[in-house]
Every structure is written in C-alpha cells, then in structure tokens.
Tab-separated table of N, CA, C and O in Angstrom:
chain	number	residue	atom	x	y	z
A	944	MET	N	20.279	-11.871	-4.747
A	944	MET	CA	20.172	-12.706	-5.910
A	944	MET	C	21.543	-13.271	-6.255
A	944	MET	O	22.515	-12.538	-6.280
A	945	LYS	N	21.550	-14.560	-6.535
A	945	LYS	CA	22.825	-15.218	-6.788
A	945	LYS	C	22.898	-15.927	-8.133
A	945	LYS	O	23.980	-16.191	-8.622
A	946	ASN	N	21.733	-16.254	-8.710
A	946	ASN	CA	21.761	-17.015	-9.965
A	946	ASN	C	20.503	-16.740	-10.800
A	946	ASN	O	19.623	-15.985	-10.390
A	947	PHE	N	20.478	-17.365	-11.969
A	947	PHE	CA	19.376	-17.171	-12.910
A	947	PHE	C	18.035	-17.589	-12.298
A	947	PHE	O	17.021	-16.907	-12.488
A	948	TYR	N	18.035	-18.670	-11.555
A	948	TYR	CA	16.802	-19.130	-10.909
A	948	TYR	C	16.241	-18.038	-9.979
A	948	TYR	O	15.031	-17.789	-9.967
A	949	ASP	N	17.114	-17.391	-9.223
A	949	ASP	CA	16.663	-16.324	-8.321
A	949	ASP	C	16.019	-15.183	-9.103
A	949	ASP	O	15.021	-14.606	-8.670
A	950	ILE	N	16.593	-14.854	-10.260
A	950	ILE	CA	16.026	-13.790	-11.096
A	950	ILE	C	14.650	-14.203	-11.614
A	950	ILE	O	13.715	-13.407	-11.601
A	951	LEU	N	14.522	-15.451	-12.048
A	951	LEU	CA	13.211	-15.929	-12.515
A	951	LEU	C	12.172	-15.858	-11.405
A	951	LEU	O	11.019	-15.467	-11.650
A	952	GLN	N	12.563	-16.221	-10.200
A	952	GLN	CA	11.635	-16.151	-9.074
A	952	GLN	C	11.261	-14.707	-8.763
A	952	GLN	O	10.102	-14.404	-8.463
A	953	TYR	N	12.216	-13.812	-8.865
A	953	TYR	CA	11.948	-12.397	-8.648
A	953	TYR	C	10.973	-11.866	-9.700
A	953	TYR	O	10.031	-11.132	-9.376
A	954	LEU	N	11.185	-12.228	-10.952
A	954	LEU	CA	10.289	-11.770	-12.022
A	954	LEU	C	8.866	-12.273	-11.822
A	954	LEU	O	7.908	-11.588	-12.177
A	955	LYS	N	8.721	-13.451	-11.235
A	955	LYS	CA	7.380	-13.988	-10.983
A	955	LYS	C	6.585	-13.105	-10.032
A	955	LYS	O	5.356	-13.072	-10.101
A	956	THR	N	7.264	-12.353	-9.168
A	956	THR	CA	6.545	-11.449	-8.263
A	956	THR	C	5.857	-10.330	-9.037
A	956	THR	O	4.952	-9.686	-8.518
A	957	TYR	N	6.278	-10.108	-10.278
A	957	TYR	CA	5.649	-9.127	-11.155
A	957	TYR	C	4.833	-9.809	-12.254
A	957	TYR	O	4.548	-9.220	-13.294
A	958	ASP	N	4.464	-11.056	-12.011
A	958	ASP	CA	3.675	-11.858	-12.962
A	958	ASP	C	4.364	-12.018	-14.312
A	958	ASP	O	3.715	-12.029	-15.362
A	959	VAL	N	5.687	-12.148	-14.285
A	959	VAL	CA	6.462	-12.407	-15.494
A	959	VAL	C	6.968	-13.840	-15.404
A	959	VAL	O	7.817	-14.159	-14.577
A	960	PHE	N	6.398	-14.700	-16.220
A	960	PHE	CA	6.767	-16.111	-16.259
A	960	PHE	C	7.438	-16.386	-17.593
A	960	PHE	O	6.862	-16.116	-18.644
A	961	ILE	N	8.656	-16.915	-17.542
A	961	ILE	CA	9.433	-17.107	-18.762
A	961	ILE	C	9.736	-18.578	-18.966
A	961	ILE	O	10.326	-19.229	-18.099
A	962	HIS	N	9.320	-19.079	-20.123
A	962	HIS	CA	9.700	-20.425	-20.563
A	962	HIS	C	9.513	-20.479	-22.073
A	962	HIS	O	8.397	-20.614	-22.563
A	963	LEU	N	10.615	-20.307	-22.791
A	963	LEU	CA	10.551	-20.246	-24.248
A	963	LEU	C	10.991	-21.534	-24.927
A	963	LEU	O	10.868	-21.664	-26.133
A	964	GLY	N	11.538	-22.460	-24.174
A	964	GLY	CA	11.920	-23.737	-24.768
A	964	GLY	C	13.414	-23.978	-24.819
A	964	GLY	O	13.858	-25.115	-24.890
A	965	LYS	N	14.197	-22.906	-24.830
A	965	LYS	CA	15.651	-23.018	-24.784
A	965	LYS	C	16.146	-22.133	-23.644
A	965	LYS	O	15.682	-20.997	-23.496
A	966	ARG	N	17.071	-22.635	-22.870
A	966	ARG	CA	17.575	-21.871	-21.724
A	966	ARG	C	18.189	-20.554	-22.171
A	966	ARG	O	18.010	-19.524	-21.525
A	967	LEU	N	18.901	-20.576	-23.282
A	967	LEU	CA	19.528	-19.357	-23.793
A	967	LEU	C	18.467	-18.294	-24.102
A	967	LEU	O	18.646	-17.114	-23.775
A	968	TRP	N	17.378	-18.701	-24.705
A	968	TRP	CA	16.289	-17.763	-24.998
A	968	TRP	C	15.667	-17.240	-23.710
A	968	TRP	O	15.301	-16.066	-23.628
A	969	ASP	N	15.530	-18.116	-22.717
A	969	ASP	CA	14.976	-17.695	-21.424
A	969	ASP	C	15.848	-16.616	-20.788
A	969	ASP	O	15.335	-15.637	-20.241
A	970	ILE	N	17.156	-16.796	-20.862
A	970	ILE	CA	18.081	-15.817	-20.288
A	970	ILE	C	17.950	-14.477	-21.018
A	970	ILE	O	17.896	-13.410	-20.390
A	971	GLU	N	17.873	-14.522	-22.333
A	971	GLU	CA	17.737	-13.299	-23.121
A	971	GLU	C	16.422	-12.586	-22.826
A	971	GLU	O	16.385	-11.357	-22.703
A	972	MET	N	15.348	-13.341	-22.699
A	972	MET	CA	14.054	-12.737	-22.379
A	972	MET	C	14.067	-12.139	-20.974
A	972	MET	O	13.524	-11.052	-20.738
A	973	ALA	N	14.684	-12.834	-20.035
A	973	ALA	CA	14.790	-12.314	-18.671
A	973	ALA	C	15.551	-10.988	-18.678
A	973	ALA	O	15.180	-10.050	-17.963
A	974	ALA	N	16.600	-10.903	-19.488
A	974	ALA	CA	17.368	-9.660	-19.581
A	974	ALA	C	16.492	-8.519	-20.101
A	974	ALA	O	16.563	-7.386	-19.602
A	975	LEU	N	15.650	-8.813	-21.082
A	975	LEU	CA	14.740	-7.788	-21.602
A	975	LEU	C	13.733	-7.350	-20.544
A	975	LEU	O	13.429	-6.157	-20.413
A	976	GLU	N	13.216	-8.301	-19.795
A	976	GLU	CA	12.251	-7.971	-18.741
A	976	GLU	C	12.898	-7.149	-17.629
A	976	GLU	O	12.295	-6.210	-17.108
A	977	VAL	N	14.125	-7.490	-17.279
A	977	VAL	CA	14.857	-6.727	-16.263
A	977	VAL	C	15.085	-5.301	-16.769
A	977	VAL	O	14.929	-4.336	-16.016
A	978	ASP	N	15.444	-5.159	-18.053
A	978	ASP	CA	15.600	-3.825	-18.647
A	978	ASP	C	14.310	-3.023	-18.514
A	978	ASP	O	14.330	-1.848	-18.136
A	979	ASN	N	13.198	-3.661	-18.830
A	979	ASN	CA	11.901	-2.973	-18.757
A	979	ASN	C	11.549	-2.559	-17.339
A	979	ASN	O	11.026	-1.462	-17.115
A	980	LEU	N	11.826	-3.415	-16.371
A	980	LEU	CA	11.546	-3.065	-14.977
A	980	LEU	C	12.417	-1.900	-14.525
A	980	LEU	O	11.952	-1.008	-13.799
A	981	TYR	N	13.664	-1.893	-14.952
A	981	TYR	CA	14.551	-0.800	-14.578
A	981	TYR	C	14.107	0.516	-15.227
A	981	TYR	O	14.055	1.557	-14.565
A	982	LYS	N	13.767	0.461	-16.503
A	982	LYS	CA	13.322	1.667	-17.203
A	982	LYS	C	12.027	2.225	-16.617
A	982	LYS	O	11.758	3.417	-16.697
A	983	SER	N	11.238	1.351	-16.009
A	983	SER	CA	9.982	1.763	-15.385
A	983	SER	C	10.173	2.177	-13.921
A	983	SER	O	9.196	2.404	-13.209
A	984	ASP	N	11.415	2.234	-13.473
A	984	ASP	CA	11.761	2.593	-12.087
A	984	ASP	C	11.157	1.648	-11.053
A	984	ASP	O	10.808	2.063	-9.952
A	985	VAL	N	11.054	0.387	-11.411
A	985	VAL	CA	10.523	-0.616	-10.486
A	985	VAL	C	11.652	-1.217	-9.652
A	985	VAL	O	11.465	-1.514	-8.477
A	986	ILE	N	12.826	-1.374	-10.253
A	986	ILE	CA	13.962	-1.935	-9.521
A	986	ILE	C	15.070	-0.895	-9.406
A	986	ILE	O	15.185	0.013	-10.240
A	987	SER	N	15.869	-1.028	-8.379
A	987	SER	CA	16.952	-0.074	-8.139
A	987	SER	C	18.105	-0.292	-9.110
A	987	SER	O	18.240	-1.359	-9.719
A	988	LYS	N	18.946	0.707	-9.212
A	988	LYS	CA	20.116	0.641	-10.081
A	988	LYS	C	21.053	-0.484	-9.642
A	988	LYS	O	21.607	-1.206	-10.470
A	989	GLU	N	21.217	-0.652	-8.336
A	989	GLU	CA	22.095	-1.701	-7.802
A	989	GLU	C	21.568	-3.092	-8.141
A	989	GLU	O	22.332	-3.965	-8.556
A	990	ASP	N	20.265	-3.297	-7.945
A	990	ASP	CA	19.670	-4.594	-8.283
A	990	ASP	C	19.759	-4.857	-9.787
A	990	ASP	O	20.026	-5.979	-10.209
A	991	TYR	N	19.536	-3.813	-10.568
A	991	TYR	CA	19.620	-3.940	-12.024
A	991	TYR	C	21.016	-4.387	-12.442
A	991	TYR	O	21.162	-5.337	-13.213
A	992	LYS	N	22.023	-3.724	-11.934
A	992	LYS	CA	23.401	-4.077	-12.279
A	992	LYS	C	23.721	-5.509	-11.867
A	992	LYS	O	24.336	-6.262	-12.628
A	993	LYS	N	23.290	-5.883	-10.668
A	993	LYS	CA	23.552	-7.236	-10.172
A	993	LYS	C	22.886	-8.285	-11.069
A	993	LYS	O	23.500	-9.283	-11.446
A	994	MET	N	21.643	-8.035	-11.450
A	994	MET	CA	20.925	-8.974	-12.310
A	994	MET	C	21.572	-9.075	-13.683
A	994	MET	O	21.683	-10.172	-14.238
A	995	LYS	N	22.004	-7.953	-14.247
A	995	LYS	CA	22.619	-7.968	-15.569
A	995	LYS	C	23.945	-8.731	-15.557
A	995	LYS	O	24.256	-9.444	-16.515
A	996	VAL	N	24.703	-8.614	-14.484
A	996	VAL	CA	25.961	-9.367	-14.372
A	996	VAL	C	25.667	-10.861	-14.303
A	996	VAL	O	26.307	-11.664	-14.992
A	997	ILE	N	24.695	-11.235	-13.496
A	997	ILE	CA	24.314	-12.652	-13.382
A	997	ILE	C	23.840	-13.181	-14.736
A	997	ILE	O	24.261	-14.255	-15.170
A	998	LEU	N	22.990	-12.420	-15.404
A	998	LEU	CA	22.459	-12.860	-16.702
A	998	LEU	C	23.556	-12.959	-17.762
A	998	LEU	O	23.559	-13.893	-18.565
A	999	ALA	N	24.492	-12.032	-17.743
A	999	ALA	CA	25.596	-12.085	-18.706
A	999	ALA	C	26.449	-13.331	-18.475
A	999	ALA	O	26.838	-14.016	-19.428
A	1000	LYS	N	26.720	-13.625	-17.213
A	1000	LYS	CA	27.515	-14.813	-16.868
A	1000	LYS	C	26.780	-16.084	-17.298
A	1000	LYS	O	27.371	-16.976	-17.922
A	1001	GLU	N	25.506	-16.169	-16.974
A	1001	GLU	CA	24.703	-17.341	-17.339
A	1001	GLU	C	24.608	-17.478	-18.865
A	1001	GLU	O	24.687	-18.585	-19.395
A	1002	HIS	N	24.432	-16.360	-19.555
A	1002	HIS	CA	24.326	-16.375	-21.015
A	1002	HIS	C	25.624	-16.886	-21.624
A	1002	HIS	O	25.608	-17.731	-22.524
A	1003	ASP	N	26.749	-16.385	-21.130
A	1003	ASP	CA	28.055	-16.814	-21.640
A	1003	ASP	C	28.272	-18.309	-21.407
A	1003	ASP	O	28.711	-19.030	-22.304
A	1004	GLN	N	27.939	-18.772	-20.206
A	1004	GLN	CA	28.105	-20.195	-19.889
A	1004	GLN	C	27.231	-21.063	-20.786
A	1004	GLN	O	27.676	-22.092	-21.291
A	1005	GLU	N	25.993	-20.658	-20.978
A	1005	GLU	CA	25.067	-21.453	-21.798
A	1005	GLU	C	25.493	-21.440	-23.264
A	1005	GLU	O	25.406	-22.462	-23.948
A	1006	ALA	N	25.958	-20.300	-23.738
A	1006	ALA	CA	26.415	-20.217	-25.132
A	1006	ALA	C	27.628	-21.122	-25.351
A	1006	ALA	O	27.722	-21.804	-26.373
A	1007	LYS	N	28.543	-21.139	-24.402
A	1007	LYS	CA	29.710	-22.022	-24.504
A	1007	LYS	C	29.292	-23.488	-24.467
A	1007	LYS	O	29.823	-24.308	-25.210
A	1008	LEU	N	28.352	-23.797	-23.610
A	1008	LEU	CA	27.888	-25.175	-23.456
A	1008	LEU	C	27.207	-25.681	-24.726
A	1008	LEU	O	27.438	-26.812	-25.156
A	1009	THR	N	26.383	-24.833	-25.324
A	1009	THR	CA	25.612	-25.259	-26.494
A	1009	THR	C	26.286	-24.909	-27.820
A	1009	THR	O	25.888	-25.421	-28.862
A	1010	GLY	N	27.269	-24.029	-27.776
A	1010	GLY	CA	27.917	-23.585	-29.002
A	1010	GLY	C	27.068	-22.621	-29.810
A	1010	GLY	O	27.326	-22.353	-30.968
A	1011	ASP	N	26.036	-22.068	-29.188
A	1011	ASP	CA	25.115	-21.153	-29.852
A	1011	ASP	C	25.472	-19.713	-29.482
A	1011	ASP	O	25.115	-19.228	-28.417
A	1012	TYR	N	26.177	-19.043	-30.388
A	1012	TYR	CA	26.559	-17.647	-30.161
A	1012	TYR	C	25.763	-16.709	-31.052
A	1012	TYR	O	26.156	-15.575	-31.281
A	1013	SER	N	24.626	-17.169	-31.541
A	1013	SER	CA	23.850	-16.394	-32.503
A	1013	SER	C	22.966	-15.336	-31.858
A	1013	SER	O	22.434	-14.481	-32.543
A	1014	GLY	N	22.788	-15.392	-30.551
A	1014	GLY	CA	21.896	-14.466	-29.872
A	1014	GLY	C	22.448	-13.062	-29.812
A	1014	GLY	O	23.605	-12.808	-30.100
A	1015	PRO	N	21.605	-12.121	-29.420
A	1015	PRO	CA	22.031	-10.725	-29.343
A	1015	PRO	C	22.955	-10.492	-28.155
A	1015	PRO	O	22.947	-11.242	-27.187
A	1016	ASP	N	23.738	-9.460	-28.261
A	1016	ASP	CA	24.553	-9.046	-27.123
A	1016	ASP	C	23.686	-8.117	-26.287
A	1016	ASP	O	23.733	-6.904	-26.431
A	1017	PHE	N	22.837	-8.688	-25.455
A	1017	PHE	CA	21.828	-7.909	-24.753
A	1017	PHE	C	22.411	-6.959	-23.729
A	1017	PHE	O	21.765	-6.001	-23.343
A	1018	LEU	N	23.628	-7.174	-23.276
A	1018	LEU	CA	24.224	-6.228	-22.338
A	1018	LEU	C	24.649	-4.961	-23.046
A	1018	LEU	O	24.557	-3.879	-22.496
A	1019	ALA	N	25.111	-5.076	-24.260
A	1019	ALA	CA	25.542	-3.888	-24.999
A	1019	ALA	C	24.357	-2.997	-25.348
A	1019	ALA	O	24.500	-1.797	-25.476
A	1020	ALA	N	23.191	-3.586	-25.498
A	1020	ALA	CA	22.010	-2.834	-25.889
A	1020	ALA	C	21.449	-1.998	-24.742
A	1020	ALA	O	20.729	-1.039	-24.971
A	1021	SER	N	21.777	-2.331	-23.528
A	1021	SER	CA	21.241	-1.598	-22.387
A	1021	SER	C	22.302	-0.671	-21.827
A	1021	SER	O	23.491	-0.910	-21.940
A	1022	SER	N	21.853	0.406	-21.237
A	1022	SER	CA	22.798	1.333	-20.625
A	1022	SER	C	22.287	1.752	-19.269
A	1022	SER	O	21.113	2.035	-19.089
A	1023	VAL	N	23.181	1.777	-18.325
A	1023	VAL	CA	22.843	2.217	-16.967
A	1023	VAL	C	23.428	3.599	-16.810
A	1023	VAL	O	24.596	3.834	-17.027
A	1024	GLN	N	22.571	4.534	-16.451
A	1024	GLN	CA	23.045	5.917	-16.282
A	1024	GLN	C	22.821	6.394	-14.885
A	1024	GLN	O	22.035	5.988	-14.161
C-alpha cells in the first residue's frame, strides 16, 4: 500500500465503501475502519502501522490544503501494542 486510494481499495475487499463528501472526512473514517479491522485481528500489525502512517500523512496534507484543522487527532486515539 502506498497511498489513500490503495487503502480505500483494500477496505472494499471487506465491503467497506467510504464517501462522506469531504476528503478529510473520508480519511478520518478510513482510519476508524482500519482501527476496527486491526482490533478484530483481521489485519496484521505491520499493515496496520503502514496504513496509519499513510492516513496521517494524507490527513495532514489535506488539512493544510483546506485549512481545516478541526478534525480529531485520530492517530492519538489509537494504540498499537
């Protein structure tokens, strides 16, 4: 996986389709879905970490582009053990 699009395609294999109307919201929802898959032991720790890094980077870029920093810090809310 290299980018947000790859993560969306991966989520579709689990019948998770995300389109909320704003790219920033889509990224945040994808992060929640990735958290849920990891907590359910569906994805490996390595894949989880890789996806979270990609999502954090995409979220930061989109927030800078739009000037919208009102969203949650979804990386801080999750923990990898």
